[in-house]
Short mmCIF file of C-alpha atoms in Angstrom, two decimals:
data_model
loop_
_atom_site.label_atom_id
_atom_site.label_comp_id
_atom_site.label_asym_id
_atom_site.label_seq_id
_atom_site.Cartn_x
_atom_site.Cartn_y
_atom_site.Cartn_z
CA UNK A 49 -18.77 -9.70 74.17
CA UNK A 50 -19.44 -10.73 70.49
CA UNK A 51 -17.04 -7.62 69.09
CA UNK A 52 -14.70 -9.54 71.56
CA UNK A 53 -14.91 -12.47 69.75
CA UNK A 54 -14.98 -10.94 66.57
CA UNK A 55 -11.63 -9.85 67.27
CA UNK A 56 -10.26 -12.87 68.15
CA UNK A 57 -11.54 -14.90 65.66
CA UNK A 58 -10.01 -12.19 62.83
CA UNK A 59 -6.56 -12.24 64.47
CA UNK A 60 -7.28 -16.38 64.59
CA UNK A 61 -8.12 -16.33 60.81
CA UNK A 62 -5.25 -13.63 59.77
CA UNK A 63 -2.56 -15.78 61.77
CA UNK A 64 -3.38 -19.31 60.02
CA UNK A 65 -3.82 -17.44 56.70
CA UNK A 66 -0.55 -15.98 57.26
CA UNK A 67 1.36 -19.35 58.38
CA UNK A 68 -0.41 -21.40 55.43
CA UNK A 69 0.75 -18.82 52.93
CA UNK A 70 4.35 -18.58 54.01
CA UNK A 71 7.00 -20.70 51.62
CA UNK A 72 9.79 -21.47 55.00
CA UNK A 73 9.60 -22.03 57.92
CA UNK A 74 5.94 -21.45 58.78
CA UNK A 75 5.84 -23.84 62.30
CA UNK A 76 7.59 -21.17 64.01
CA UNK A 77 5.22 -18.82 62.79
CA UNK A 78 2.54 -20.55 64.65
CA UNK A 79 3.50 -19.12 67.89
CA UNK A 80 1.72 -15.78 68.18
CA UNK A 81 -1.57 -17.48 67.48
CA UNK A 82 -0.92 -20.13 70.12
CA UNK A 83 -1.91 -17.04 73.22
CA UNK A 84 -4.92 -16.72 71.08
CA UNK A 85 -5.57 -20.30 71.57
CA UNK A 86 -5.42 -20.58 74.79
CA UNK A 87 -7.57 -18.16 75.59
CA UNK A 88 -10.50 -19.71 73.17
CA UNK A 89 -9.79 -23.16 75.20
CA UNK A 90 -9.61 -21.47 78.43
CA UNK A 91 -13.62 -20.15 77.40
CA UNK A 92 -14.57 -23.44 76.12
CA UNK A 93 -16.25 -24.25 72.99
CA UNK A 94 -19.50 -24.46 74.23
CA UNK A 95 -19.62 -20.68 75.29
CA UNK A 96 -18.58 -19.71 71.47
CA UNK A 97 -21.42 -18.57 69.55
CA UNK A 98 -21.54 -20.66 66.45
CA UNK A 99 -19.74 -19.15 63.59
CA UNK A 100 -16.49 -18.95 65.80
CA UNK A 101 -16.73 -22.33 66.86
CA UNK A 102 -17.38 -23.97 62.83
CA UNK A 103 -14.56 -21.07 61.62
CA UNK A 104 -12.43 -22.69 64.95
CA UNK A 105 -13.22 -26.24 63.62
CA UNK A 106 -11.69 -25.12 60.03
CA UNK A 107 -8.59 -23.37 61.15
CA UNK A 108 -7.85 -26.55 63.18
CA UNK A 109 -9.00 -29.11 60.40
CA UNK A 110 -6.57 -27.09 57.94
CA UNK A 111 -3.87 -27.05 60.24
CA UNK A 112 -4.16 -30.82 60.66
CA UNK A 113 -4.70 -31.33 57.44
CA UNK A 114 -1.46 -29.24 56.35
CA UNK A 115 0.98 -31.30 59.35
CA UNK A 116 -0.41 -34.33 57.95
CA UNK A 117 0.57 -33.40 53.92
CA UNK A 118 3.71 -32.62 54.98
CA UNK A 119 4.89 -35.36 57.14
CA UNK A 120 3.18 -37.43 54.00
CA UNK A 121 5.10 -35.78 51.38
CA UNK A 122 8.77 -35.65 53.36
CA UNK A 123 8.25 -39.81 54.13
CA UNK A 124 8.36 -40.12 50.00
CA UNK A 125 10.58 -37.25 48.97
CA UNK A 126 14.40 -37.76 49.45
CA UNK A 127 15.70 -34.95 52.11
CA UNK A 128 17.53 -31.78 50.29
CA UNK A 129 21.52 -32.61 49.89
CA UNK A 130 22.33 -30.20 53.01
CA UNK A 131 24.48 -32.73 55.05
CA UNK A 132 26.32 -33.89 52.24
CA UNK A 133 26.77 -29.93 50.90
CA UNK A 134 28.27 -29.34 54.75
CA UNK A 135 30.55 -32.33 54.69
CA UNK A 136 31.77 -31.96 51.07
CA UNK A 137 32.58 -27.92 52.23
CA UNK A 138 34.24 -29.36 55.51
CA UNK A 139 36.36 -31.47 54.20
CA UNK A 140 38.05 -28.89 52.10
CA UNK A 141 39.69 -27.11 54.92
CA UNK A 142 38.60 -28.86 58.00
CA UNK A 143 37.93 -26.32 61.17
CA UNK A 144 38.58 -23.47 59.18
CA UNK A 145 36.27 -20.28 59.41
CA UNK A 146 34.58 -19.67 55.82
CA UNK A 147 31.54 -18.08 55.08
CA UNK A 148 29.27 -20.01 52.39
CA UNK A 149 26.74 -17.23 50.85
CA UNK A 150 23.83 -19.54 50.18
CA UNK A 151 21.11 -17.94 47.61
CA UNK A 152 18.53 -20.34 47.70
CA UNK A 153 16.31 -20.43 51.20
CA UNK A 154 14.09 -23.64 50.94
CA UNK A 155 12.42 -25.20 54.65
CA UNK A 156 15.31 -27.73 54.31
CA UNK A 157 18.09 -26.00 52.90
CA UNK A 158 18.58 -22.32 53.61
CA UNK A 159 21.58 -20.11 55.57
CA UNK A 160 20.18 -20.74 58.94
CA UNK A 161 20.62 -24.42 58.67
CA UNK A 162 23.65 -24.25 56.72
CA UNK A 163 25.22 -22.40 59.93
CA UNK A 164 23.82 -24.91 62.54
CA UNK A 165 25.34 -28.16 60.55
CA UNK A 166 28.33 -25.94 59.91
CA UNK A 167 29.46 -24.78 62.90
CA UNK A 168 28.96 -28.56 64.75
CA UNK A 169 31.45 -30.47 66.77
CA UNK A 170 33.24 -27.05 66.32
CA UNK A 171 32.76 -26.35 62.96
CA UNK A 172 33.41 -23.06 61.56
CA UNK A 173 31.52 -23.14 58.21
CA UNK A 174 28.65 -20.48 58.34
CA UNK A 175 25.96 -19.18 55.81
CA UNK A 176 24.75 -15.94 54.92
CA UNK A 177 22.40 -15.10 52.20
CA UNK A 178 22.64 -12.34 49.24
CA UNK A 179 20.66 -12.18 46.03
CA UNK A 180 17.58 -10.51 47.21
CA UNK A 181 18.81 -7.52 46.02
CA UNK A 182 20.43 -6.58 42.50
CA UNK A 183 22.85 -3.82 44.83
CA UNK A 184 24.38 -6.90 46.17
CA UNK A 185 26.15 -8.25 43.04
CA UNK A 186 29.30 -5.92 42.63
CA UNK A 187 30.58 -6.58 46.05
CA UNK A 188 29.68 -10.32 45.59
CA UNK A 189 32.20 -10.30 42.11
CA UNK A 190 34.30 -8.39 44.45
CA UNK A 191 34.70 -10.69 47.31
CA UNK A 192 32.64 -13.67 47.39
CA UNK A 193 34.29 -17.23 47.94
CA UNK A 194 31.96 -19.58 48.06
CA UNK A 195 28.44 -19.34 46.78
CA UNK A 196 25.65 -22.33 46.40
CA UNK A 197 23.39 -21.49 43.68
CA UNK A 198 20.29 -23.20 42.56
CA UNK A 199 18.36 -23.85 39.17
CA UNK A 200 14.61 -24.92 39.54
CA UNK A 201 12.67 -23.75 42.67
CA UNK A 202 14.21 -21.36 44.74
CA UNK A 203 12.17 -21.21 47.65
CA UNK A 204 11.30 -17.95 49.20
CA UNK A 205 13.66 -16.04 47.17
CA UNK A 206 12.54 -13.54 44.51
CA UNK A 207 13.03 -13.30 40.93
CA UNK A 208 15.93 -10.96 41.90
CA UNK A 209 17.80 -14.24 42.90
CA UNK A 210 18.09 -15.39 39.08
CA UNK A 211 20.05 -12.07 38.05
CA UNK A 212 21.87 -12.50 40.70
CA UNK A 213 22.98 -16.33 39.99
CA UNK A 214 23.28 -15.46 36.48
CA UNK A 215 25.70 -12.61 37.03
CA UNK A 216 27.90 -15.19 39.19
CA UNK A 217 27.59 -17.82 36.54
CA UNK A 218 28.72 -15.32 33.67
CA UNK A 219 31.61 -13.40 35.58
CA UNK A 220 34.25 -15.81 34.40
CA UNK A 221 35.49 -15.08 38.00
CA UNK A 222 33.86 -18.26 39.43
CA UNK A 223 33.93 -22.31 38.59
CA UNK A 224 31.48 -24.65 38.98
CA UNK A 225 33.18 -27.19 41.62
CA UNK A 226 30.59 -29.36 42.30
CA UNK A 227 26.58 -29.70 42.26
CA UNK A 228 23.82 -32.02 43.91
CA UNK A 229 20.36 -32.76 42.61
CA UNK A 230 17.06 -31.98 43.95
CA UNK A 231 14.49 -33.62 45.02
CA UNK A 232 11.52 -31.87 43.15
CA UNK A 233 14.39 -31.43 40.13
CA UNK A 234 16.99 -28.96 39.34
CA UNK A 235 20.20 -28.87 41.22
CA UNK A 236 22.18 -27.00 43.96
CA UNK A 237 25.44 -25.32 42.58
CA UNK A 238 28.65 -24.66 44.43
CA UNK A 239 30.22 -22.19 42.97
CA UNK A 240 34.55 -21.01 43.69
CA UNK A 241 36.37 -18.19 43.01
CA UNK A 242 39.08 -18.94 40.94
CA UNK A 243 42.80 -19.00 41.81
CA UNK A 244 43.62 -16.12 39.35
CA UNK A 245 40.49 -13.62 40.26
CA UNK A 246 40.97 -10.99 40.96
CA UNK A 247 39.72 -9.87 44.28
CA UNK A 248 38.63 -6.24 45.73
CA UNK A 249 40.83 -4.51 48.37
CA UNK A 250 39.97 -5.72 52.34
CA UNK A 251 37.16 -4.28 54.04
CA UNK A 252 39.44 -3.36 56.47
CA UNK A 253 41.45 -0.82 54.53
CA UNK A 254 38.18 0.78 53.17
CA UNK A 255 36.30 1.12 56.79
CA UNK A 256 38.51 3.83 57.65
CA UNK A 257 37.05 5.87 54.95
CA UNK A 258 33.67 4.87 54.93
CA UNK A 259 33.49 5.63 58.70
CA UNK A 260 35.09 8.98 57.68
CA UNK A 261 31.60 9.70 56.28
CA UNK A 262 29.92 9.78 59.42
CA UNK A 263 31.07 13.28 59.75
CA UNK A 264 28.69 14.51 57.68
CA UNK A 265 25.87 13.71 60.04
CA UNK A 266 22.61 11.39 59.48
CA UNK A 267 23.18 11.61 55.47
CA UNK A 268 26.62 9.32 56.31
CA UNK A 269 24.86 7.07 57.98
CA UNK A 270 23.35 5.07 54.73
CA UNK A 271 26.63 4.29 52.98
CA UNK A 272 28.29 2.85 55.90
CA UNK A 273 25.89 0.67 57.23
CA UNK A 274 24.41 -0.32 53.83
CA UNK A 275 28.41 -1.68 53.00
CA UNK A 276 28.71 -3.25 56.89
CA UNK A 277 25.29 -4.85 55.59
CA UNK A 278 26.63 -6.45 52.17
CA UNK A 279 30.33 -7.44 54.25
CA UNK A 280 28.49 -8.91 57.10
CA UNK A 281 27.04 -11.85 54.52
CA UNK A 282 30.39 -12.04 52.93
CA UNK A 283 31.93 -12.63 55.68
CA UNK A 284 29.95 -13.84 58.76
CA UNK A 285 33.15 -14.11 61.07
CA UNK A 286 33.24 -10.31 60.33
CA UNK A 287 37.21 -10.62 60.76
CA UNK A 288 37.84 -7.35 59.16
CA UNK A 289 36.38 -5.96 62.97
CA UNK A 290 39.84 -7.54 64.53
CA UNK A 291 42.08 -6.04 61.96
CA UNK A 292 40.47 -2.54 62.17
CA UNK A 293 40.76 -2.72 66.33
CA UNK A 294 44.15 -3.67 65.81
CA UNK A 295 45.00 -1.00 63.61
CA UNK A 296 43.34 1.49 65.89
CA UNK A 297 44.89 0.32 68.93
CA UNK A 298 48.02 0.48 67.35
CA UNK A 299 47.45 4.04 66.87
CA UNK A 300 46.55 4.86 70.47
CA UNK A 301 50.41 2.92 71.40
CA UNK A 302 51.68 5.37 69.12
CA UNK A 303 50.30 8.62 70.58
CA UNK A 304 47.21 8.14 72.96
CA UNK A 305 45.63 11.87 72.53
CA UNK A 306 45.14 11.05 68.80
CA UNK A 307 41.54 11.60 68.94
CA UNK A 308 41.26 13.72 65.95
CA UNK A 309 43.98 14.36 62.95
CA UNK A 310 45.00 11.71 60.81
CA UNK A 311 43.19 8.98 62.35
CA UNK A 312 39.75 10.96 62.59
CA UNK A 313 38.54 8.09 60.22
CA UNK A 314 38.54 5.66 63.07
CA UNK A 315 35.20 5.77 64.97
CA UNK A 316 36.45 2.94 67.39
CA UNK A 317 39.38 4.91 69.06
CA UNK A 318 37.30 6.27 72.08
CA UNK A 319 35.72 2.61 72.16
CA UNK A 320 39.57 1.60 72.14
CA UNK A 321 40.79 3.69 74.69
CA UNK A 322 38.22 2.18 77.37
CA UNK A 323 38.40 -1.71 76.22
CA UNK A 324 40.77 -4.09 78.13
#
Protein backbone atom coordinates (compact mmCIF):
# COMPACT_ATOMS: atom_id res chain seq x y z
CA UNK A 1 0.00 0.00 0.00
CA UNK A 2 2.62 2.72 0.91
CA UNK A 3 4.65 2.10 -2.67
CA UNK A 4 0.99 2.81 -3.82
CA UNK A 5 0.98 5.96 -2.39
CA UNK A 6 4.34 6.71 -3.13
CA UNK A 7 3.37 6.63 -6.59
CA UNK A 8 0.69 8.76 -6.44
CA UNK A 9 2.01 11.30 -4.48
CA UNK A 10 5.24 11.52 -7.17
CA UNK A 11 2.89 11.74 -10.17
CA UNK A 12 0.86 14.45 -7.68
CA UNK A 13 4.16 16.37 -7.09
CA UNK A 14 5.56 15.99 -10.90
CA UNK A 15 2.05 17.28 -12.28
CA UNK A 16 1.86 20.62 -10.05
CA UNK A 17 5.62 21.09 -10.61
CA UNK A 18 4.97 20.79 -14.16
CA UNK A 19 1.76 23.22 -14.33
CA UNK A 20 3.58 25.88 -11.95
CA UNK A 21 6.59 25.87 -14.23
CA UNK A 22 4.80 26.27 -17.52
CA UNK A 23 4.84 30.14 -19.04
CA UNK A 24 0.90 29.62 -21.06
CA UNK A 25 -1.67 28.23 -20.53
CA UNK A 26 -0.99 26.06 -17.48
CA UNK A 27 -5.03 25.68 -16.20
CA UNK A 28 -5.53 23.30 -18.88
CA UNK A 29 -2.63 21.50 -17.85
CA UNK A 30 -4.24 20.76 -14.61
CA UNK A 31 -6.38 18.12 -15.98
CA UNK A 32 -4.35 14.90 -15.86
CA UNK A 33 -3.71 15.45 -12.19
CA UNK A 34 -7.39 16.03 -11.49
CA UNK A 35 -7.99 11.60 -11.86
CA UNK A 36 -5.22 11.63 -9.39
CA UNK A 37 -7.29 13.73 -7.20
CA UNK A 38 -10.06 12.07 -7.09
CA UNK A 39 -8.82 9.10 -6.20
CA UNK A 40 -6.82 10.69 -2.98
CA UNK A 41 -10.45 12.23 -2.01
CA UNK A 42 -12.21 9.13 -2.80
CA UNK A 43 -9.53 7.43 0.16
CA UNK A 44 -9.93 10.27 2.42
CA UNK A 45 -7.35 12.16 4.17
CA UNK A 46 -7.50 10.48 7.22
CA UNK A 47 -6.35 7.06 5.68
CA UNK A 48 -3.09 8.97 4.18
CA UNK A 49 -0.12 8.33 6.13
CA UNK A 50 1.32 11.66 7.05
CA UNK A 51 3.87 12.87 4.66
CA UNK A 52 1.24 12.50 1.75
CA UNK A 53 -1.29 14.25 3.51
CA UNK A 54 1.28 17.63 4.67
CA UNK A 55 2.93 17.18 0.80
CA UNK A 56 -1.21 17.10 -0.26
CA UNK A 57 -1.76 20.22 1.98
CA UNK A 58 1.26 22.06 -0.02
CA UNK A 59 0.37 21.16 -3.53
CA UNK A 60 -3.13 22.51 -2.70
CA UNK A 61 -1.90 25.65 -0.64
CA UNK A 62 0.42 26.46 -3.81
CA UNK A 63 -2.20 25.97 -6.15
CA UNK A 64 -4.41 28.37 -4.21
CA UNK A 65 -1.94 30.48 -3.62
CA UNK A 66 -0.92 30.69 -7.48
CA UNK A 67 -5.11 31.23 -8.64
CA UNK A 68 -5.16 33.81 -6.10
CA UNK A 69 -1.73 35.86 -7.55
CA UNK A 70 -3.09 35.71 -10.66
CA UNK A 71 -6.60 36.83 -10.42
CA UNK A 72 -4.66 39.63 -8.09
CA UNK A 73 -2.25 40.63 -10.64
CA UNK A 74 -4.85 40.60 -13.91
CA UNK A 75 -7.48 42.99 -11.56
CA UNK A 76 -4.36 45.72 -11.68
CA UNK A 77 -2.69 44.99 -14.99
CA UNK A 78 -4.46 46.36 -18.16
CA UNK A 79 -5.52 43.17 -20.47
CA UNK A 80 -2.94 42.55 -23.59
CA UNK A 81 -4.22 44.74 -26.81
CA UNK A 82 -5.71 41.40 -28.48
CA UNK A 83 -9.29 42.75 -29.20
CA UNK A 84 -8.18 45.89 -30.44
CA UNK A 85 -5.18 43.95 -32.65
CA UNK A 86 -8.40 41.74 -34.10
CA UNK A 87 -10.57 44.72 -34.82
CA UNK A 88 -7.84 47.01 -36.22
CA UNK A 89 -6.91 43.65 -38.69
CA UNK A 90 -10.77 43.32 -39.41
CA UNK A 91 -11.43 46.34 -40.43
CA UNK A 92 -8.90 46.28 -43.16
CA UNK A 93 -10.72 43.85 -45.32
CA UNK A 94 -13.79 42.93 -43.44
CA UNK A 95 -14.81 38.96 -43.85
CA UNK A 96 -11.93 38.29 -45.77
CA UNK A 97 -9.78 35.05 -45.12
CA UNK A 98 -6.08 36.17 -44.02
CA UNK A 99 -3.77 34.43 -42.03
CA UNK A 100 -1.95 36.67 -39.24
CA UNK A 101 1.47 34.70 -38.27
CA UNK A 102 1.66 35.81 -34.67
CA UNK A 103 5.36 35.26 -33.04
CA UNK A 104 4.79 36.09 -29.67
CA UNK A 105 2.58 33.32 -27.50
CA UNK A 106 1.78 35.07 -24.10
CA UNK A 107 -1.53 33.44 -21.77
CA UNK A 108 -3.41 36.45 -23.24
CA UNK A 109 -2.19 36.97 -26.56
CA UNK A 110 -1.00 34.03 -28.60
CA UNK A 111 -2.30 32.26 -32.19
CA UNK A 112 -4.92 30.24 -30.54
CA UNK A 113 -6.75 33.23 -29.30
CA UNK A 114 -5.98 35.30 -32.16
CA UNK A 115 -8.06 32.56 -34.27
CA UNK A 116 -11.05 32.37 -31.80
CA UNK A 117 -11.58 36.44 -31.79
CA UNK A 118 -10.79 36.21 -35.47
CA UNK A 119 -12.92 33.96 -36.88
CA UNK A 120 -16.22 35.44 -34.69
CA UNK A 121 -19.57 36.47 -35.99
CA UNK A 122 -17.95 34.85 -39.13
CA UNK A 123 -14.75 36.18 -39.14
CA UNK A 124 -12.11 34.84 -41.24
CA UNK A 125 -8.90 36.25 -39.64
CA UNK A 126 -6.79 33.26 -38.25
CA UNK A 127 -3.29 32.92 -36.51
CA UNK A 128 -0.54 30.68 -36.91
CA UNK A 129 2.77 30.89 -35.29
CA UNK A 130 6.51 30.72 -36.84
CA UNK A 131 9.75 31.85 -35.26
CA UNK A 132 10.57 28.89 -33.20
CA UNK A 133 12.72 27.83 -35.68
CA UNK A 134 15.56 29.79 -37.69
CA UNK A 135 14.41 27.20 -41.00
CA UNK A 136 11.29 29.16 -40.94
CA UNK A 137 12.58 32.61 -42.04
CA UNK A 138 13.20 32.21 -45.91
CA UNK A 139 9.73 31.10 -46.64
CA UNK A 140 8.42 33.79 -44.18
CA UNK A 141 10.49 36.70 -46.58
CA UNK A 142 8.99 34.62 -49.22
CA UNK A 143 5.38 34.73 -48.44
CA UNK A 144 4.37 36.16 -45.28
CA UNK A 145 1.59 38.99 -45.14
CA UNK A 146 0.96 39.85 -42.00
CA UNK A 147 3.15 39.24 -39.02
CA UNK A 148 2.71 40.71 -35.20
CA UNK A 149 5.99 40.96 -33.65
CA UNK A 150 6.91 41.83 -30.17
CA UNK A 151 9.86 43.67 -28.28
CA UNK A 152 10.10 42.97 -24.44
CA UNK A 153 8.77 39.60 -23.10
CA UNK A 154 7.90 37.14 -25.46
CA UNK A 155 6.24 34.61 -23.59
CA UNK A 156 6.94 31.01 -24.20
CA UNK A 157 8.88 31.63 -27.24
CA UNK A 158 12.64 31.01 -27.45
CA UNK A 159 15.49 33.13 -28.14
CA UNK A 160 15.08 31.82 -31.74
CA UNK A 161 12.02 34.25 -31.92
CA UNK A 162 14.41 37.46 -31.81
CA UNK A 163 16.39 36.31 -35.08
CA UNK A 164 13.51 35.66 -36.41
CA UNK A 165 11.76 39.26 -35.73
CA UNK A 166 14.94 40.81 -36.52
CA UNK A 167 15.27 39.22 -39.94
CA UNK A 168 11.55 40.55 -40.67
CA UNK A 169 12.40 43.95 -39.33
CA UNK A 170 15.67 44.22 -41.56
CA UNK A 171 14.29 42.65 -44.93
CA UNK A 172 13.22 45.99 -46.26
CA UNK A 173 10.34 43.74 -47.56
CA UNK A 174 8.02 44.66 -44.63
CA UNK A 175 6.57 48.13 -42.92
CA UNK A 176 5.75 48.78 -39.68
CA UNK A 177 1.81 49.64 -39.96
CA UNK A 178 0.90 49.94 -36.65
CA UNK A 179 1.93 48.87 -32.92
CA UNK A 180 0.21 48.64 -29.35
CA UNK A 181 1.88 48.79 -25.98
CA UNK A 182 2.18 46.31 -23.32
CA UNK A 183 1.22 46.01 -20.25
CA UNK A 184 4.50 44.85 -18.44
CA UNK A 185 6.31 47.29 -21.32
CA UNK A 186 7.47 46.84 -24.78
CA UNK A 187 5.07 46.73 -27.61
CA UNK A 188 3.27 44.40 -30.11
CA UNK A 189 4.29 45.09 -33.83
CA UNK A 190 2.20 44.60 -36.92
CA UNK A 191 4.20 44.19 -39.49
CA UNK A 192 2.97 44.36 -43.86
CA UNK A 193 4.44 43.32 -46.77
CA UNK A 194 4.92 46.01 -48.94
CA UNK A 195 3.10 46.79 -52.20
CA UNK A 196 6.33 46.44 -54.32
CA UNK A 197 7.82 43.02 -52.59
CA UNK A 198 8.49 40.83 -54.16
CA UNK A 199 6.76 37.62 -53.41
CA UNK A 200 7.81 33.74 -54.00
CA UNK A 201 5.95 31.65 -56.64
CA UNK A 202 2.38 29.89 -55.17
CA UNK A 203 2.59 26.88 -53.24
CA UNK A 204 0.45 25.52 -55.59
CA UNK A 205 2.74 25.50 -58.59
CA UNK A 206 5.62 24.04 -56.43
CA UNK A 207 3.44 21.01 -54.76
CA UNK A 208 3.51 19.26 -57.91
CA UNK A 209 7.17 18.89 -57.62
CA UNK A 210 7.65 18.50 -54.15
CA UNK A 211 5.07 15.63 -54.18
CA UNK A 212 7.16 14.34 -57.14
CA UNK A 213 9.68 13.47 -54.40
CA UNK A 214 7.70 10.97 -52.81
CA UNK A 215 8.92 8.61 -55.38
CA UNK A 216 11.92 8.15 -53.87
CA UNK A 217 10.43 6.38 -50.90
CA UNK A 218 10.63 7.30 -46.97
CA UNK A 219 13.79 9.72 -47.74
CA UNK A 220 10.92 12.05 -49.77
CA UNK A 221 8.93 12.11 -47.13
CA UNK A 222 10.94 15.00 -45.01
CA UNK A 223 10.98 17.71 -47.67
CA UNK A 224 7.40 17.57 -48.40
CA UNK A 225 5.90 17.57 -45.23
CA UNK A 226 8.55 19.82 -43.59
CA UNK A 227 7.34 22.64 -46.60
CA UNK A 228 3.31 21.58 -46.02
CA UNK A 229 4.52 22.37 -42.30
CA UNK A 230 6.05 26.03 -42.92
CA UNK A 231 2.78 26.76 -45.71
CA UNK A 232 0.27 25.51 -43.30
CA UNK A 233 1.24 28.70 -40.79
CA UNK A 234 1.43 30.92 -43.76
CA UNK A 235 -1.53 30.22 -44.78
CA UNK A 236 -4.05 28.61 -42.35
CA UNK A 237 -6.98 28.51 -45.00
CA UNK A 238 -4.45 26.21 -46.81
CA UNK A 239 -6.11 27.52 -50.20
CA UNK A 240 -3.32 26.29 -52.29
CA UNK A 241 -5.22 22.52 -51.44
CA UNK A 242 -8.31 23.91 -53.77
CA UNK A 243 -6.12 25.10 -56.55
CA UNK A 244 -4.00 21.88 -56.66
CA UNK A 245 -7.52 19.63 -56.67
CA UNK A 246 -8.59 21.78 -59.31
CA UNK A 247 -5.68 21.42 -61.34
CA UNK A 248 -5.73 17.69 -60.87
CA UNK A 249 -9.24 17.25 -61.62
CA UNK A 250 -8.80 19.13 -64.56
CA UNK A 251 -6.40 16.64 -65.65
CA UNK A 252 -8.59 13.59 -65.07
CA UNK A 253 -11.48 15.76 -67.62
CA UNK A 254 -8.75 15.75 -69.94
CA UNK A 255 -7.83 12.04 -70.09
CA UNK A 256 -9.09 9.93 -67.02
CA UNK A 257 -6.34 6.94 -67.29
CA UNK A 258 -3.62 9.60 -66.63
CA UNK A 259 -2.40 7.89 -63.64
CA UNK A 260 1.18 8.03 -64.45
CA UNK A 261 3.13 10.27 -67.28
CA UNK A 262 3.17 13.82 -67.10
CA UNK A 263 1.05 14.28 -64.21
CA UNK A 264 2.89 11.54 -62.00
CA UNK A 265 3.65 14.63 -59.73
CA UNK A 266 0.11 14.71 -58.54
CA UNK A 267 -0.39 12.38 -55.52
CA UNK A 268 -4.16 13.42 -55.29
CA UNK A 269 -5.34 11.97 -58.73
CA UNK A 270 -6.44 8.49 -57.36
CA UNK A 271 -7.95 10.58 -54.31
CA UNK A 272 -9.59 12.61 -57.31
CA UNK A 273 -10.90 9.99 -59.23
CA UNK A 274 -13.09 8.63 -56.16
CA UNK A 275 -14.24 12.21 -54.63
CA UNK A 276 -17.70 13.61 -55.62
Amino acid sequence: MAKKWFWLSGCLAAGALLTVLSPNKDPRYLAPLLPLLALVLARGWLALPLPLLGLGLVVAGGLTASTRARAIERQGTPPEPLEAIVRYLQAQKPMAARTLIVVPSTGSLNQHNVSYYGRRAGGQLVGRQLGNNPAQIPAALASAEQLLLGTGFQGSVGAEAQVFSDSIRNSGLFKLEQSWPKPWGGTFELWQRKQTAPKAKGFADRFPLLAAGLAEGPKGLAPLFDAIGVQHQLDGHRSYQVQVRQQALTELRRDPNNATGPMEPWPCLAYCKTAP
